[in-house]
Short mmCIF file of C-alpha atoms in Angstrom, two decimals:
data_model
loop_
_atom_site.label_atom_id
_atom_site.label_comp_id
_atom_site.label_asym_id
_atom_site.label_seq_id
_atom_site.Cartn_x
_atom_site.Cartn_y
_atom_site.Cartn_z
CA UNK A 5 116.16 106.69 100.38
CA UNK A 6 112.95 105.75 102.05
CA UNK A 7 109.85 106.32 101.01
CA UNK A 8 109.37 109.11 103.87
CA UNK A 9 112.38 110.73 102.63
CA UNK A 10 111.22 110.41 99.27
CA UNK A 11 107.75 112.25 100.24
CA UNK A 12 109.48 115.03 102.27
CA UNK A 13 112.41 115.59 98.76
CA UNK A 14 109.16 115.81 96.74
CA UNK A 15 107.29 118.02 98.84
CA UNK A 16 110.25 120.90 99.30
CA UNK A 17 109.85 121.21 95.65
CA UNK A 18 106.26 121.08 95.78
CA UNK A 19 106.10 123.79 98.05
CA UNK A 20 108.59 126.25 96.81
CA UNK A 21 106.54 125.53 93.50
CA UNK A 22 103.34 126.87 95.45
CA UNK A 23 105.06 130.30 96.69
CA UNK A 24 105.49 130.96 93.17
CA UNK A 25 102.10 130.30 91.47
CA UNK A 26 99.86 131.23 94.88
CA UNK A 27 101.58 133.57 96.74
CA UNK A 28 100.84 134.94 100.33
CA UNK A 29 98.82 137.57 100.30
CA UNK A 30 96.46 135.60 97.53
CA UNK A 31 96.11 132.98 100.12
CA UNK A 32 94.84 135.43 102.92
CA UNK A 33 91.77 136.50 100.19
CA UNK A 34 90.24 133.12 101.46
CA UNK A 35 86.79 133.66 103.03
CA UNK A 36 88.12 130.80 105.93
CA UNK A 37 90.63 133.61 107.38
CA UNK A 38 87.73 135.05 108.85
CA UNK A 39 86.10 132.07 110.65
CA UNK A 40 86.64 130.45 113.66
CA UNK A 41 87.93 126.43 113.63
CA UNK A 42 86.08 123.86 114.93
CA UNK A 43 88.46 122.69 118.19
CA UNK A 44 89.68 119.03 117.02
CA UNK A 45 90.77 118.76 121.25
CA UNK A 46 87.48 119.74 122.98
CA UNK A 47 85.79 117.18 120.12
CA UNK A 48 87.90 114.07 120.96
CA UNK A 49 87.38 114.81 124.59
CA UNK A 50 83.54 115.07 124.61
CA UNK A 51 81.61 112.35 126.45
CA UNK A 52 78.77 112.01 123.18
CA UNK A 53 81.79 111.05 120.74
CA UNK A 54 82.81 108.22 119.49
CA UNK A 55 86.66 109.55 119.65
CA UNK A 56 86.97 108.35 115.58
CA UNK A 57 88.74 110.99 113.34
CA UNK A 58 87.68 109.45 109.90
CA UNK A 59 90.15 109.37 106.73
CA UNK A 60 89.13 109.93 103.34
CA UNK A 61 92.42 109.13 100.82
CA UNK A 62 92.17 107.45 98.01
CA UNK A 63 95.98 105.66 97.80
CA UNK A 64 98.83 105.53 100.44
CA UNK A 65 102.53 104.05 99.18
CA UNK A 66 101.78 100.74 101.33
CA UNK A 67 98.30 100.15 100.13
CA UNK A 68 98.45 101.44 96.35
CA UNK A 69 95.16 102.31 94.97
CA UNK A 70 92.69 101.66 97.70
CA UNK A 71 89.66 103.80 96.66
CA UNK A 72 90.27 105.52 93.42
CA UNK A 73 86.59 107.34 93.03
CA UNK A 74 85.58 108.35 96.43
CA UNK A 75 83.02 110.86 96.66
CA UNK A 76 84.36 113.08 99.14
CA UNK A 77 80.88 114.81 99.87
CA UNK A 78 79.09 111.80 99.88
CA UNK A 79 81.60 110.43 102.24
CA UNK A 80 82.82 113.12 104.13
CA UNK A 81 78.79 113.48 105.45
CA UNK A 82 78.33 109.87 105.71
CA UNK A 83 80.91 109.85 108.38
CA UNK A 84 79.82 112.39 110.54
CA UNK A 85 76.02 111.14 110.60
CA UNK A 86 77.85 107.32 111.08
CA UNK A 87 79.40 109.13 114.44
CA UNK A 88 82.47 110.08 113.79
CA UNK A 89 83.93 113.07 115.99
CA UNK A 90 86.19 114.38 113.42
CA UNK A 91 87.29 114.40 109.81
CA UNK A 92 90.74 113.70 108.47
CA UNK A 93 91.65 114.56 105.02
CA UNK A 94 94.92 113.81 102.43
CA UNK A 95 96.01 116.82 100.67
CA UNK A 96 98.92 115.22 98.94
CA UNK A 97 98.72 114.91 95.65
CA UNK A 98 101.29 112.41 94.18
CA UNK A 99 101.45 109.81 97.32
CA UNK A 100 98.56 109.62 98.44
CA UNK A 101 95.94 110.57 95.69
CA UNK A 102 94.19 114.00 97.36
CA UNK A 103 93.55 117.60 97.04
CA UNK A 104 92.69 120.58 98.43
CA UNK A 105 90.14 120.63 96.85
CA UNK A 106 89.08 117.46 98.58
CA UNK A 107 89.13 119.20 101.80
CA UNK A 108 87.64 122.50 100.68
CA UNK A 109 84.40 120.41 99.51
CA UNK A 110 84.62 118.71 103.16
CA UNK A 111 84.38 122.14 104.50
CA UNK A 112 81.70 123.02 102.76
CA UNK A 113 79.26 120.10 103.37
CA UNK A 114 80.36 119.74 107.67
CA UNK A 115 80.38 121.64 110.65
CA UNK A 116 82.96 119.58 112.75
CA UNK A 117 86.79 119.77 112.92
CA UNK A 118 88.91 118.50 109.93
CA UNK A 119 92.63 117.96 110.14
CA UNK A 120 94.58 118.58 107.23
CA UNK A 121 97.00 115.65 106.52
CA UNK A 122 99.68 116.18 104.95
CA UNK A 123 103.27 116.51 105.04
CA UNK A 124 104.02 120.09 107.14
CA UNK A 125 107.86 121.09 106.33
CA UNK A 126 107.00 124.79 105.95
CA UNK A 127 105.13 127.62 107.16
CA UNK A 128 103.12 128.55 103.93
CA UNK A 129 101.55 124.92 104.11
CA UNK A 130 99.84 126.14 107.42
CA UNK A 131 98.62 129.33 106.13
CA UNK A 132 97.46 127.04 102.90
CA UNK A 133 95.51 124.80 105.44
CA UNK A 134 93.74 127.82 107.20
CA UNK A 135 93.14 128.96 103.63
CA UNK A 136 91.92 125.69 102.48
CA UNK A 137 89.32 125.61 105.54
CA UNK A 138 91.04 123.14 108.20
CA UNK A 139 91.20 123.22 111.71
CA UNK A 140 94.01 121.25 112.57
CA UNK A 141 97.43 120.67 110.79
CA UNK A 142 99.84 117.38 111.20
CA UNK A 143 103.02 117.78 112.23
CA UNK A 144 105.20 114.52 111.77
CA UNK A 145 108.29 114.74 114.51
CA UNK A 146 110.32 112.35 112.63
CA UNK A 147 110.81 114.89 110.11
CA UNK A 148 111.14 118.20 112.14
CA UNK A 149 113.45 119.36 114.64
CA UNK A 150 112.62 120.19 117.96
CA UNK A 151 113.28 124.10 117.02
CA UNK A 152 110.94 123.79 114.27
CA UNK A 153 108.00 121.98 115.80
CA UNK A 154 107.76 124.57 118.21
CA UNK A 155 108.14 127.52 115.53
CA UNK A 156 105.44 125.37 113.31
CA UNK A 157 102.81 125.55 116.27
CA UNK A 158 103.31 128.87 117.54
CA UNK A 159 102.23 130.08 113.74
CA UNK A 160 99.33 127.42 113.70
CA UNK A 161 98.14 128.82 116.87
CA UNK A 162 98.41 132.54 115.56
CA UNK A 163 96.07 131.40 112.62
CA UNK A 164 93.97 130.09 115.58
CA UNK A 165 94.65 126.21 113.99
CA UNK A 166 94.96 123.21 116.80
CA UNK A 167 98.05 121.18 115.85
CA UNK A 168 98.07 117.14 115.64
CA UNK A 169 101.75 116.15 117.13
CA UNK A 170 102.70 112.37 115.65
CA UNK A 171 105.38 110.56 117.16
CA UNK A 172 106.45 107.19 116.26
CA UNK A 173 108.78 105.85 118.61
CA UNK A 174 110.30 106.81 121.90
CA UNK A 175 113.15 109.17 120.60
CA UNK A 176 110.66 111.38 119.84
CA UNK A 177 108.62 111.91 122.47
CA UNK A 178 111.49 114.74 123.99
CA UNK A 179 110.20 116.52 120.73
CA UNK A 180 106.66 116.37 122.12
CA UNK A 181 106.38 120.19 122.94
CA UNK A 182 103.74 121.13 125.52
CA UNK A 183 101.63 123.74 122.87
CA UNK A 184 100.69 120.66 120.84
CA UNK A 185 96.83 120.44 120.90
CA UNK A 186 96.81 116.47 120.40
CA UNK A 187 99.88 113.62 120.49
CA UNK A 188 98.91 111.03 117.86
CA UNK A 189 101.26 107.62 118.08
CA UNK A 190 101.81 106.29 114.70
CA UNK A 191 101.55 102.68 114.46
CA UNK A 192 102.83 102.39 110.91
CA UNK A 193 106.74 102.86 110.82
CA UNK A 194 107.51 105.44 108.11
CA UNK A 195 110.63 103.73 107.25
CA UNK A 196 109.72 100.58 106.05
CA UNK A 197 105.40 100.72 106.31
CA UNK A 198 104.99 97.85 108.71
CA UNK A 199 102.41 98.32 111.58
CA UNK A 200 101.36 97.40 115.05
CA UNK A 201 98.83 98.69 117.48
CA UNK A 202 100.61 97.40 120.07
CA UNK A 203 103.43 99.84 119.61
CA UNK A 204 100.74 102.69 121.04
CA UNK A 205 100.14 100.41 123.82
CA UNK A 206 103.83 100.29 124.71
CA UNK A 207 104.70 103.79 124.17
CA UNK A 208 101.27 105.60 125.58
CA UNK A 209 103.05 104.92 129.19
CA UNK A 210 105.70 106.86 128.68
CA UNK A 211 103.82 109.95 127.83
CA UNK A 212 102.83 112.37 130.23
CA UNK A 213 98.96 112.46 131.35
CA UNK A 214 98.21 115.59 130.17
CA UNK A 215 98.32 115.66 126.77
CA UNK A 216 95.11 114.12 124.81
CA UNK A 217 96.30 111.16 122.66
CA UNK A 218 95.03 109.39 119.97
CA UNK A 219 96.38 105.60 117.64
CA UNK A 220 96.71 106.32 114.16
CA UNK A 221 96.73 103.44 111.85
CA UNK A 222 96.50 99.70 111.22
CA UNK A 223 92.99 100.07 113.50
CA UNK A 224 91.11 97.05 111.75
CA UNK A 225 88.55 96.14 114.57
CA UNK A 226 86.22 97.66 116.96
CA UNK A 227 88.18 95.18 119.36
CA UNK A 228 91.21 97.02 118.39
CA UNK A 229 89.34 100.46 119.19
CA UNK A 230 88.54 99.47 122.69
CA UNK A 231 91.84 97.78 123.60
CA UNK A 232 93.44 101.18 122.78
CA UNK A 233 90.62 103.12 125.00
CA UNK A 234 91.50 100.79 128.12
CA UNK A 235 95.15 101.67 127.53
CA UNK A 236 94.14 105.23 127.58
CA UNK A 237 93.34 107.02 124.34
CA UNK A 238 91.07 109.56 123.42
CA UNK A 239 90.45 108.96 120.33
CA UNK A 240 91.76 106.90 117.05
CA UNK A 241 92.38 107.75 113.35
CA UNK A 242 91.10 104.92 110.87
CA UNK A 243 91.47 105.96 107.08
CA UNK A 244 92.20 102.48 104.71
CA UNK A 245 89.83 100.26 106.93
CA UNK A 246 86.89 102.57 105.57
CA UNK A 247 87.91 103.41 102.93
CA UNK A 248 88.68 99.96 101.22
CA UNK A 249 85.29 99.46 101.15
CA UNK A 250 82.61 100.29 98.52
CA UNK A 251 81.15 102.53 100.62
CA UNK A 252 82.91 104.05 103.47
CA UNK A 253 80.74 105.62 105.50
CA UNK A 254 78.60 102.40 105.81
CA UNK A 255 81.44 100.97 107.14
CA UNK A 256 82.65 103.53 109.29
CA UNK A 257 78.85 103.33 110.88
CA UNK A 258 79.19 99.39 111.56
CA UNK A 259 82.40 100.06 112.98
CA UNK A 260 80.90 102.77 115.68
CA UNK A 261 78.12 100.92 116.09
CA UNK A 262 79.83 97.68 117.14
CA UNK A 263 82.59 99.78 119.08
CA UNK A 264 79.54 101.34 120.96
CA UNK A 265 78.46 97.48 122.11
CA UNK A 266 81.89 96.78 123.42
CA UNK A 267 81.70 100.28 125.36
CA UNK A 268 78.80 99.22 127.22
CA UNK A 269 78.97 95.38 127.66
#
C-alpha cells in the first residue's frame, strides 16, 4: 500500500470511530453553526493580499517531525500580521501531528478564512469542520470519485463552507466539478512524496480560466512564488518551509516581504 492509501484505511476507521463517541446532533451544539465563514475565494482574489494560505503542522510522512511544539496561537497570529491571506490547518492526528483543537484555537485568535486540511472521505468530517470553526474543507480527487466530489460540495455549500478542490495530475482534472470554490494543484505526488513546482506550471494550462487556482507544496522561494503568479495563480499554500523554522511566522513575514520586492521590481 502507499502511504496515501495507508492515510485514507486509517481514517475510515477513524471516522466511523467519531460517529460513535460525537455523534450528529452533538456536533450541531457548536456555537460556529451559527456564524458566517470567512470566503477563502474572495480572499485569494483581493488586490491587498499576498495570495499565501499559511500551514501550521507539526509532522507530514515525508518530512517526519518538522516542528514538534508549535504554538498555534502564537503562530497562527504571526501569520496573518506577516501578510498572509489565509490560514491552513492539519487536523490529522496520527500523520501529520494536529488537532482540532489546533484549529479551534486558530479560530479563536483570527478573523480570516481557515481551511481545514485533512483527509475528507465522509460527510460527518464536513459537518466536524463547520463545527470545529473552518471555512473551507479539502477535498483530495485522487481519493474520491467524481459522484462523490460533487455530493461532498453540495453538503459543504449547504453548511455555507467554500471547498478547496486538489488535483494532482491530468486524469483528474475531468473530476474538477464546476461548484468547487478553489482548484489547488498538488506538487507533491501522494504516491511516492516526490515534488515539483513545475508540475503546476505544466498542468495550470490545461485548466479552464475560470476557476481560481492556487500551488500547494514544495514552494521554497519567493522566486518560486512569483514564477507560479506569472504562470497564473492566485494564490499558493506553503506549510514545511515556515514551519521548519524556529519561528514561523518570522519566516513567513521575510518570505512576503521579499515576494512583495519581486512583485514590484
Amino acid at each position: 500500500m502507499t502511504t496515501l492509501e495507508h492515510i485514507i484505511a486509517h481514517k475510515k476507521q477513524e471516522v466511523d470511530l467519531k460517529k460513535t463517541l460525537y455523534p450528529v446532533k452533538l456536533l450541531e451544539t457548536s456555537v460556529y453553526f451559527n456564524t458566517d465563514a470567512v470566503s477563502l475565494k474572495k480572499y485569494l482574489l483581493r488586490s491587498d493580499k499576498s495570495g499565501i494560505i499559511a500551514e501550521y503542522k507539526k509532522q507530514s510522512p515525508s518530512a517526519g517531525v518538522i516542528n514538534q511544539y508549535a504554538d498555534i496561537e502564537k503562530i497562527s497570529i504571526g501569520y496573518m500580521q506577516a501578510g498572509a491571506c489565509a490560514l491552513s490547518v492539519l487536523t490529522d492526528k496520527k500523520y501529520f501531528g494536529g488537532s482540532n483543537e489546533d484549529l479551534t484555537q486558530a479560530r479563536k485568535f483570527n478573523y480570516c478564512p481557515i481551511l481545514r486540511k485533512d483527509f475528507v472521505i465522509d460527510k460527518y468530517q464536513i459537518l466536524e469542520a463547520k463545527s470545529i470553526g473552518a471555512d473551507a474543507v479539502l477535498l483530495i480527487a485522487s481519493v474520491l470519485s467524481h459522484d462523490e466530489i460533487e455530493k461532498l460540495i453540495q453538503f459543504a455549500h449547504e453548511l455555507k463552507l467554500e471547498v478547496l478542490l486538489e488535483i494532482h495530475d491530468e486524469a483528474e482534472i475531468e473530476k474538477i466539478h464546476h461548484n468547487a470554490d478553489v482548484i489547488g494543484i498538488n506538487n507533491r505526488n501522494l504516491k511516492n512524496m516526490t515534488t515539483d513546482i513545475q508540475h503546476s506550471i505544466s498542468l495550470i494550462k490545461k485548466i479552464p480560466d475560470e476557476f481560481v487556482i492556487i500551488s500547494e507544496s514544495g514552494i521554497a522561494r519567493p522566486e518560486d512564488a512569483l514564477k507560479l503568479r506569472e504562470a497564473g495563480f492566485h494564490g499558493f499554500l506553503i506549510g514545511t518551509e515556515f514551519m521548519m523554522h524556529a519561528r514561523p511566522h518570522e519566516a513567513c513575514r521575510d518570505f512576503i516581504h521579499t515576494y512583495n520586492q519581486l512583485l514590484q521590481s
